[in-house]
PDB file of C-alpha atoms in Angstrom:
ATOM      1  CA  UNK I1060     -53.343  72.372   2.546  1.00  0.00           C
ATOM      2  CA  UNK I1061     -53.804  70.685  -0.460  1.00  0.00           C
ATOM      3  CA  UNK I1062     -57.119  68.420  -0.728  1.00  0.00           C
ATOM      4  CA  UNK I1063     -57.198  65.117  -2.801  1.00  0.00           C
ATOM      5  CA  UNK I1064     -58.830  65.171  -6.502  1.00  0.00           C
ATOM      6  CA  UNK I1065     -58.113  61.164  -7.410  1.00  0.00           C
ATOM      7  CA  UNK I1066     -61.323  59.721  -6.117  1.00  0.00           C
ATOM      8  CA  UNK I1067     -59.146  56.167  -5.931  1.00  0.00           C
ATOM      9  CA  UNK I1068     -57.414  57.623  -2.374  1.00  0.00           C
ATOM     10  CA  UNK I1069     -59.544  56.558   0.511  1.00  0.00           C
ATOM     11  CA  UNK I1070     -62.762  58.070   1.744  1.00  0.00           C
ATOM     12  CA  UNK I1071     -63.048  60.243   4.799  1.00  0.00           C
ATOM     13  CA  UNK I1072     -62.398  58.135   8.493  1.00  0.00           C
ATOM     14  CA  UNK I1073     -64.192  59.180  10.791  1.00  0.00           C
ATOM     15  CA  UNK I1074     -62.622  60.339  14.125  1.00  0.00           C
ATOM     16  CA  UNK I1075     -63.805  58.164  17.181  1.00  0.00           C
ATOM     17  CA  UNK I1076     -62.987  60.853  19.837  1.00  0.00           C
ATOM     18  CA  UNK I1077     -63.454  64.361  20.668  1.00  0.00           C
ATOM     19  CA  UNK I1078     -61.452  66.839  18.741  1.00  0.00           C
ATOM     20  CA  UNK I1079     -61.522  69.341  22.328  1.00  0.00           C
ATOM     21  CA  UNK I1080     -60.559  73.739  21.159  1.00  0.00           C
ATOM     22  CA  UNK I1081     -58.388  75.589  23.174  1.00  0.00           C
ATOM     23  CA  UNK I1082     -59.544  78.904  24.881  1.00  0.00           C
ATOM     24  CA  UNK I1083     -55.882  80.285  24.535  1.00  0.00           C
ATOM     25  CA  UNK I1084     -56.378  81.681  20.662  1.00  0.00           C
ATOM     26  CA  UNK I1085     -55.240  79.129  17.596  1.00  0.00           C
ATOM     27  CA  UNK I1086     -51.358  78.345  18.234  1.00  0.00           C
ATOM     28  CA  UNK I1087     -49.327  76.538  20.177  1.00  0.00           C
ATOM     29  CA  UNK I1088     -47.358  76.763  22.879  1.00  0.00           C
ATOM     30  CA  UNK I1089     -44.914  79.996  21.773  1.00  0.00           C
ATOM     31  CA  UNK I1090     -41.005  78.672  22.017  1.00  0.00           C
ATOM     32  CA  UNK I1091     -40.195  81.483  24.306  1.00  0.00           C
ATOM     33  CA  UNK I1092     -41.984  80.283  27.156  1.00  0.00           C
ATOM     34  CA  UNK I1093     -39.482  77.468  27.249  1.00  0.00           C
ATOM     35  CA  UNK I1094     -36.566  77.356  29.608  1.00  0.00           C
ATOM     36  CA  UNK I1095     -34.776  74.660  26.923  1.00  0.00           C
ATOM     37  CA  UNK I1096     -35.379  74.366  23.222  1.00  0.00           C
ATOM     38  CA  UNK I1097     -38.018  71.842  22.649  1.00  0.00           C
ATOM     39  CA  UNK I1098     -37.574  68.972  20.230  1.00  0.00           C
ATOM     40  CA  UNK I1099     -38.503  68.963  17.167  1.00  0.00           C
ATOM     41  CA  UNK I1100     -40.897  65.958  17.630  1.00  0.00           C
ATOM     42  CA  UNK I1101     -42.735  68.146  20.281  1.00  0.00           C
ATOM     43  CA  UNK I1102     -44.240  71.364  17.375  1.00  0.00           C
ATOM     44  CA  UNK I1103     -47.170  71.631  15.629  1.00  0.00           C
ATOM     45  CA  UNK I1104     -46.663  70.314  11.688  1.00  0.00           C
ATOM     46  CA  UNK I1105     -48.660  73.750  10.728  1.00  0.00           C
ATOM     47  CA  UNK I1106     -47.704  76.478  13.287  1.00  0.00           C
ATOM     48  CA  UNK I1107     -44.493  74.817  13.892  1.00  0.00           C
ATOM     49  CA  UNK I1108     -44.984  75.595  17.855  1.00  0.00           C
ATOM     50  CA  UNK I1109     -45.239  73.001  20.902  1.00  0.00           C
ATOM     51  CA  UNK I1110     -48.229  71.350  20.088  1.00  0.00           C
ATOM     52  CA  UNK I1111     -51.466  72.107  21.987  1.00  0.00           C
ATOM     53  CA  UNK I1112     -54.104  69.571  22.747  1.00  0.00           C
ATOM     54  CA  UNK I1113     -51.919  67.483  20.499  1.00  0.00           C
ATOM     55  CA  UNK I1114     -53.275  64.927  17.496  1.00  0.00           C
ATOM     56  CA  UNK I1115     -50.947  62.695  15.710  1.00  0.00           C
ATOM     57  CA  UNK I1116     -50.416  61.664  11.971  1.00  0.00           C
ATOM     58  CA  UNK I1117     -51.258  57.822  11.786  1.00  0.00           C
ATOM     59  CA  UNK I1118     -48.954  57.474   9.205  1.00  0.00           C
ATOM     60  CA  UNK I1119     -45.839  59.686  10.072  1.00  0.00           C
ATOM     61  CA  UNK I1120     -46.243  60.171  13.757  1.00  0.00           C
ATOM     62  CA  UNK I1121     -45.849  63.947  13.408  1.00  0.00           C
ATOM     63  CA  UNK I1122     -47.998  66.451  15.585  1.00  0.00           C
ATOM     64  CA  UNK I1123     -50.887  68.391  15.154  1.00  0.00           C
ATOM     65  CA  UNK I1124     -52.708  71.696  17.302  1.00  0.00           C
ATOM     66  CA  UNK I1125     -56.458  70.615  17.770  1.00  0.00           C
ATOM     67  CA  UNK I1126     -56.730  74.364  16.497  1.00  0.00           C
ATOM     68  CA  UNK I1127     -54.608  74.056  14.134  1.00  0.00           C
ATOM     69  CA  UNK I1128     -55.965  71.323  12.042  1.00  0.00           C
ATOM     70  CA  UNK I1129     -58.960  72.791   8.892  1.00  0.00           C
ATOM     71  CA  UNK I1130     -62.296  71.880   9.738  1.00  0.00           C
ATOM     72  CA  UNK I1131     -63.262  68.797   8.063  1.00  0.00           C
ATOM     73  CA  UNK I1132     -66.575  69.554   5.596  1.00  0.00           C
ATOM     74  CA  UNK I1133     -68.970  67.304   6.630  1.00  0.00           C
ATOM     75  CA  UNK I1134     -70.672  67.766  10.640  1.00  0.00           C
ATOM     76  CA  UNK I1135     -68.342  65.081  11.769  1.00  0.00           C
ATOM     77  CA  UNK I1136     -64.372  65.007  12.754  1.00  0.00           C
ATOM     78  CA  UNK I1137     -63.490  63.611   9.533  1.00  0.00           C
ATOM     79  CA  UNK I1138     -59.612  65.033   8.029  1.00  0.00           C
ATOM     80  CA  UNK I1139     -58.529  62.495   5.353  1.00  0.00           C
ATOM     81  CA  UNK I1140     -59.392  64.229   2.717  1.00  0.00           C
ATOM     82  CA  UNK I1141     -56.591  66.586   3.803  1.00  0.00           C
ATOM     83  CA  UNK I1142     -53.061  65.742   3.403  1.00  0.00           C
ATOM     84  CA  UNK I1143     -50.405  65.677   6.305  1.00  0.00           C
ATOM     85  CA  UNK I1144     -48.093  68.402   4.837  1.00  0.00           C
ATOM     86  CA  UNK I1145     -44.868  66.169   6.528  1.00  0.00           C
ATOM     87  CA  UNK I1146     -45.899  63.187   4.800  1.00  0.00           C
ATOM     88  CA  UNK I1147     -48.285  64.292   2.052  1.00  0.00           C
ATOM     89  CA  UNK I1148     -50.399  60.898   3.081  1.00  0.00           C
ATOM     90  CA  UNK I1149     -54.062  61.244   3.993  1.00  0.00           C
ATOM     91  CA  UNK I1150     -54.718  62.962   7.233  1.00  0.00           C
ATOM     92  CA  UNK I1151     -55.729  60.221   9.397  1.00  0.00           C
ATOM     93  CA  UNK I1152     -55.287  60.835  13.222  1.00  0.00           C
ATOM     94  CA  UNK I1153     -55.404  59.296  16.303  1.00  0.00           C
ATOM     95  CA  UNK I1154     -54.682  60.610  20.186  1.00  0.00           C
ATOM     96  CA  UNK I1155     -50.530  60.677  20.512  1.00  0.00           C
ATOM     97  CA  UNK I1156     -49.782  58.270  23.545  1.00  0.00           C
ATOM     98  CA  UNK I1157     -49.999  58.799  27.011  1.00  0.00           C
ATOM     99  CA  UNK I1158     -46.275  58.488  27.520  1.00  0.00           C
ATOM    100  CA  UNK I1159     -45.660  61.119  24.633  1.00  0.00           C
ATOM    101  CA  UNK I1160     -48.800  63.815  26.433  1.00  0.00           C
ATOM    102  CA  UNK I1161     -46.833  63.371  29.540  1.00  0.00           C
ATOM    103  CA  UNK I1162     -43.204  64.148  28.121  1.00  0.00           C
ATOM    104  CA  UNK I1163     -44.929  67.780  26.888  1.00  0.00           C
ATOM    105  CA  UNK I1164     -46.811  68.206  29.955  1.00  0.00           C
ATOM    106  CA  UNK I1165     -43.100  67.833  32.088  1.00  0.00           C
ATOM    107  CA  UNK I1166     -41.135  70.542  29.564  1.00  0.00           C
ATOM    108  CA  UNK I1167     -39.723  73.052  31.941  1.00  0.00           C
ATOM    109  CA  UNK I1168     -41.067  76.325  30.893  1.00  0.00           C
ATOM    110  CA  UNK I1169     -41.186  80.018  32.483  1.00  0.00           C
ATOM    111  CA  UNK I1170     -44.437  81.643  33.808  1.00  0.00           C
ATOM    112  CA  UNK I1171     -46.317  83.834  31.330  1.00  0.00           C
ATOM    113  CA  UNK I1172     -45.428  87.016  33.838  1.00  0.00           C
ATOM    114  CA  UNK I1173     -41.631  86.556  34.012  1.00  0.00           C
ATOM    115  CA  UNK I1174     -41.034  89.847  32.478  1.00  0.00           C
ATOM    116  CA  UNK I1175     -43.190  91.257  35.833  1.00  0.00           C
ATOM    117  CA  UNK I1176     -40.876  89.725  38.053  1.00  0.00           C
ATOM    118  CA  UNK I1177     -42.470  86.017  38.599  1.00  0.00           C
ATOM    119  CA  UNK I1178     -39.281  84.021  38.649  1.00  0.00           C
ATOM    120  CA  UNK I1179     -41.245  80.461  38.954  1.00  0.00           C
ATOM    121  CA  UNK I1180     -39.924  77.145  36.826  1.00  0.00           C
ATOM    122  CA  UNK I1181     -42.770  75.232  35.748  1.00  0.00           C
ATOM    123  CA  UNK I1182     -43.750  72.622  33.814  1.00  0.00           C
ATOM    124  CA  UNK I1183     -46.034  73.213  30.791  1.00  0.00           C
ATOM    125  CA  UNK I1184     -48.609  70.931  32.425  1.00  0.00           C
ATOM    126  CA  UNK I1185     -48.524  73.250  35.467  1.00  0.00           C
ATOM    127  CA  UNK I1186     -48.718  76.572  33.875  1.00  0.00           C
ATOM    128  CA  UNK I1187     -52.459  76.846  33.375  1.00  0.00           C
ATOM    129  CA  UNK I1188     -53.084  76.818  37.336  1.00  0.00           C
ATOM    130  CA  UNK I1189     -50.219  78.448  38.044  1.00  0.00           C
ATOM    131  CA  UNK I1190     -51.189  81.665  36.005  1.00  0.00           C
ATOM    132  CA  UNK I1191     -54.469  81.653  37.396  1.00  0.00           C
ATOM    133  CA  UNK I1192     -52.974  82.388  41.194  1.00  0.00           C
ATOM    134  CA  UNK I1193     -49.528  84.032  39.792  1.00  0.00           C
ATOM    135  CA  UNK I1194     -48.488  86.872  42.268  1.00  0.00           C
ATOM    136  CA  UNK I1195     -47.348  88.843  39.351  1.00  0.00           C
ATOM    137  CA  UNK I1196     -50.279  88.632  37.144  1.00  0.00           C
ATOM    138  CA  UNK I1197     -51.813  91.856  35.764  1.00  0.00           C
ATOM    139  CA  UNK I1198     -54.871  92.709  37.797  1.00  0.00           C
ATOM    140  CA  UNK I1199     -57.256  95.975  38.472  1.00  0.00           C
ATOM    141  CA  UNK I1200     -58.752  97.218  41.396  1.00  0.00           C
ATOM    142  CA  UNK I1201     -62.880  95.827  41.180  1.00  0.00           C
ATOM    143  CA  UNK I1202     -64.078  99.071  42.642  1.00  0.00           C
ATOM    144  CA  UNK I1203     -61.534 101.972  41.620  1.00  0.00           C
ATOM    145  CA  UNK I1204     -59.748 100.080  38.545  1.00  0.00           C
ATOM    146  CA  UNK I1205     -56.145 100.678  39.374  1.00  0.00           C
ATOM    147  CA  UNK I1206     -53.774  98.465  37.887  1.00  0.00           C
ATOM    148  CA  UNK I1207     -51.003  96.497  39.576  1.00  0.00           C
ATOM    149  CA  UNK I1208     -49.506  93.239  40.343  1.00  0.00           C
ATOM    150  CA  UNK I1209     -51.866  90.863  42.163  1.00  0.00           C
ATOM    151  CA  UNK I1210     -49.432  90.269  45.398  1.00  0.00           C
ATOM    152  CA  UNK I1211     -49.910  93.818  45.607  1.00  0.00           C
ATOM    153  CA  UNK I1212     -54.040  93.778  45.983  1.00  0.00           C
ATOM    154  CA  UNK I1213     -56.393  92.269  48.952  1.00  0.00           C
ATOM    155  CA  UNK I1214     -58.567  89.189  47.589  1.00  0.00           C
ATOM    156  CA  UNK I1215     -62.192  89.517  48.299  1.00  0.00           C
ATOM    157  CA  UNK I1216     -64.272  86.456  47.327  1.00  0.00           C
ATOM    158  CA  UNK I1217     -68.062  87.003  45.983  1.00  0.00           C
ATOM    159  CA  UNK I1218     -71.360  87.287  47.743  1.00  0.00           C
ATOM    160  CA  UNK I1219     -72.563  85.254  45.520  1.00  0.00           C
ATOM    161  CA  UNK I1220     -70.847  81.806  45.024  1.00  0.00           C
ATOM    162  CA  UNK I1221     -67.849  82.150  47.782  1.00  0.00           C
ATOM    163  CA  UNK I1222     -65.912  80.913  45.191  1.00  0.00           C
ATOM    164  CA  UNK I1223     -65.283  83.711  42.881  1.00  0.00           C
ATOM    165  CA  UNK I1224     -62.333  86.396  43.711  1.00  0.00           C
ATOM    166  CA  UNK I1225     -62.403  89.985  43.167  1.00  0.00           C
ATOM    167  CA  UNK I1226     -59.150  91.641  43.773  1.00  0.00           C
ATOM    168  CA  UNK I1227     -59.084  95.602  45.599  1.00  0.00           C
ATOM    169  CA  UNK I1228     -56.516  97.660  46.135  1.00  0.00           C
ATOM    170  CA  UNK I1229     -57.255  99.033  49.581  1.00  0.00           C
ATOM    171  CA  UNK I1230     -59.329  98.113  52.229  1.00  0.00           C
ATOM    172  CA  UNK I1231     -61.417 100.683  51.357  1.00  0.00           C
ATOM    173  CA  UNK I1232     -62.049  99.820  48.149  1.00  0.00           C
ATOM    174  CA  UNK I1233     -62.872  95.822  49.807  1.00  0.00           C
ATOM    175  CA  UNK I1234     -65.704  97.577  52.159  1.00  0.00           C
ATOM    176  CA  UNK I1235     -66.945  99.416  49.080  1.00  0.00           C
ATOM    177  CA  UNK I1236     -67.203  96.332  46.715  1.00  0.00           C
ATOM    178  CA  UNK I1237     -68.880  94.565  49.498  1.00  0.00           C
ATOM    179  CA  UNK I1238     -71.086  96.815  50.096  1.00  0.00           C
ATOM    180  CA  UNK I1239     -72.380  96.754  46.368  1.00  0.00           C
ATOM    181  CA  UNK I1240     -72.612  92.689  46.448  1.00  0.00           C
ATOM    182  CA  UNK I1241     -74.809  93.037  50.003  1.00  0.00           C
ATOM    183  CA  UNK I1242     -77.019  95.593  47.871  1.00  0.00           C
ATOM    184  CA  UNK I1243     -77.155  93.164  44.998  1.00  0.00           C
ATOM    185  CA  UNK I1244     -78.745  90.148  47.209  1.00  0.00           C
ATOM    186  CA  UNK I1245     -80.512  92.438  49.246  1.00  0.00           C
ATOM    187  CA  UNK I1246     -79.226  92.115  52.552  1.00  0.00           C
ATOM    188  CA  UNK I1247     -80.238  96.191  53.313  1.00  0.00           C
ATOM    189  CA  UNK I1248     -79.334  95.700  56.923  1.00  0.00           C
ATOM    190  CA  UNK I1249     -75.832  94.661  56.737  1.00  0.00           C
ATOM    191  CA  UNK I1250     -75.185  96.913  53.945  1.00  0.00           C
ATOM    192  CA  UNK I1251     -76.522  99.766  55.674  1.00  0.00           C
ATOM    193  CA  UNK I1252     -73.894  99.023  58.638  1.00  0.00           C
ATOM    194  CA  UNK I1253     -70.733  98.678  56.036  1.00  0.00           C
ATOM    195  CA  UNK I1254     -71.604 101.994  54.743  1.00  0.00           C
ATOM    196  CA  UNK I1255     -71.792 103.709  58.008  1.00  0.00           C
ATOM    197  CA  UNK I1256     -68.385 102.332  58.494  1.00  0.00           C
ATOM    198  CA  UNK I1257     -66.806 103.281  55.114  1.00  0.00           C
ATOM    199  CA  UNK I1258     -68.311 106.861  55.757  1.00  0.00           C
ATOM    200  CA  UNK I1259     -66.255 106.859  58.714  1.00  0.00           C
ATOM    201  CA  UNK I1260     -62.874 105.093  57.449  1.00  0.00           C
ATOM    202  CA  UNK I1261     -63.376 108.399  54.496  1.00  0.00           C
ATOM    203  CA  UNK I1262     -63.937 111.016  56.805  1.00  0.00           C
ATOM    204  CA  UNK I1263     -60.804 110.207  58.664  1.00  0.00           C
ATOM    205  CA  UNK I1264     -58.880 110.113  55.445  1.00  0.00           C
ATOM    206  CA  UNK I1265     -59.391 113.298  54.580  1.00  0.00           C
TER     207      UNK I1265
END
């Protein structure tokens, strides 16, 4: 990325919104996870994937990853010192339309577990909620750590919150993982009775 030396080219703009970072590393959207080819229009002008939290070239129209794009050197979102490497301009940005953000979120793509036997078509705009409850994803056993699908497992939810899920293999293993959240908020009573009964579920499995 080449940076401007003629101090005639325009200073640094500004950027009026939030530049928001992905949690799913730097890259876009891989072209694998696609059930067609995406257009061209669609990938990143750096990582030349389906853009992610997608930016757009003033000038050209072309896309950007939020990820993707260098940090600007001053505390604000400022890129025009940069140049666009599709149309060598200054880097000046805007948010791509709604119309064009909803065209990427409605690309048909494949769930991240379709090697494990999740046969689901998505859309891209679907796929972060749909891994989250995916009866294929990769999960391990909270209490004993033995890996599987998650169809395969029981879902326990916290103590805690009631909101988070632990998944066990066994309904064993549930008893035992509830019986270390009971100890954690200090309900001695109730935990005291769970034990008794996992004592008694282990003695009549061996």
């Amino acid at each position: 990325i080449s940076r401007y030396s003629n101090s005639s080219q325009s200073s640094p703009i500004e950027i009026s919104f939030p530049v928001k970072r992905s949690r799913e590393g730097e890259k876009g959207y891989e072209h694998s996870i696609f059930l067609e080819a995406p257009r061209e229009e669609y990938l990143c002008g750096f990582c030349k994937l389906v853009a992610k939290i997608p930016l757009e070239c003033r000038n050209c129209g072309n896309l950007f990853c939020a990820r993707c794009l260098p940090m600007p050197s001053r505390h604000f979102r400022a890129y025009s010192e940069f140049q666009c490497p599709s149309c060598s301009e200054a880097l000046v940005l805007k948010e791509p339309s709604r119309i064009l953000k909803n065209f990427i979120k409605e690309l048909p793509v494949r769930c991240k577990y379709h090697a494990r036997g999740c046969n689901e078509r998505l859309t891209l705009g679907s796929l972060p909620y749909h891994k989250k409850c995916c009866d294929f994803k990769s999960v391990a056993c909270a209490n004993c750590e033995q890996p599987g699908n998650a169809k395969e497992f029981l879902m326990v939810r916290t103590q805690l919150d009631g909101k988070s899920i632990l998944y066990v293999c066994s309904d064993l293993c549930s008893k035992e993982v509830k019986f270390n959240q009971l100890l954690k908020n200090k309900k001695l009573d109730i935990a005291l009775e769970m034990y008794y009964e996992v004592l008694v579920q282990k003695n009549k499995q061996d």
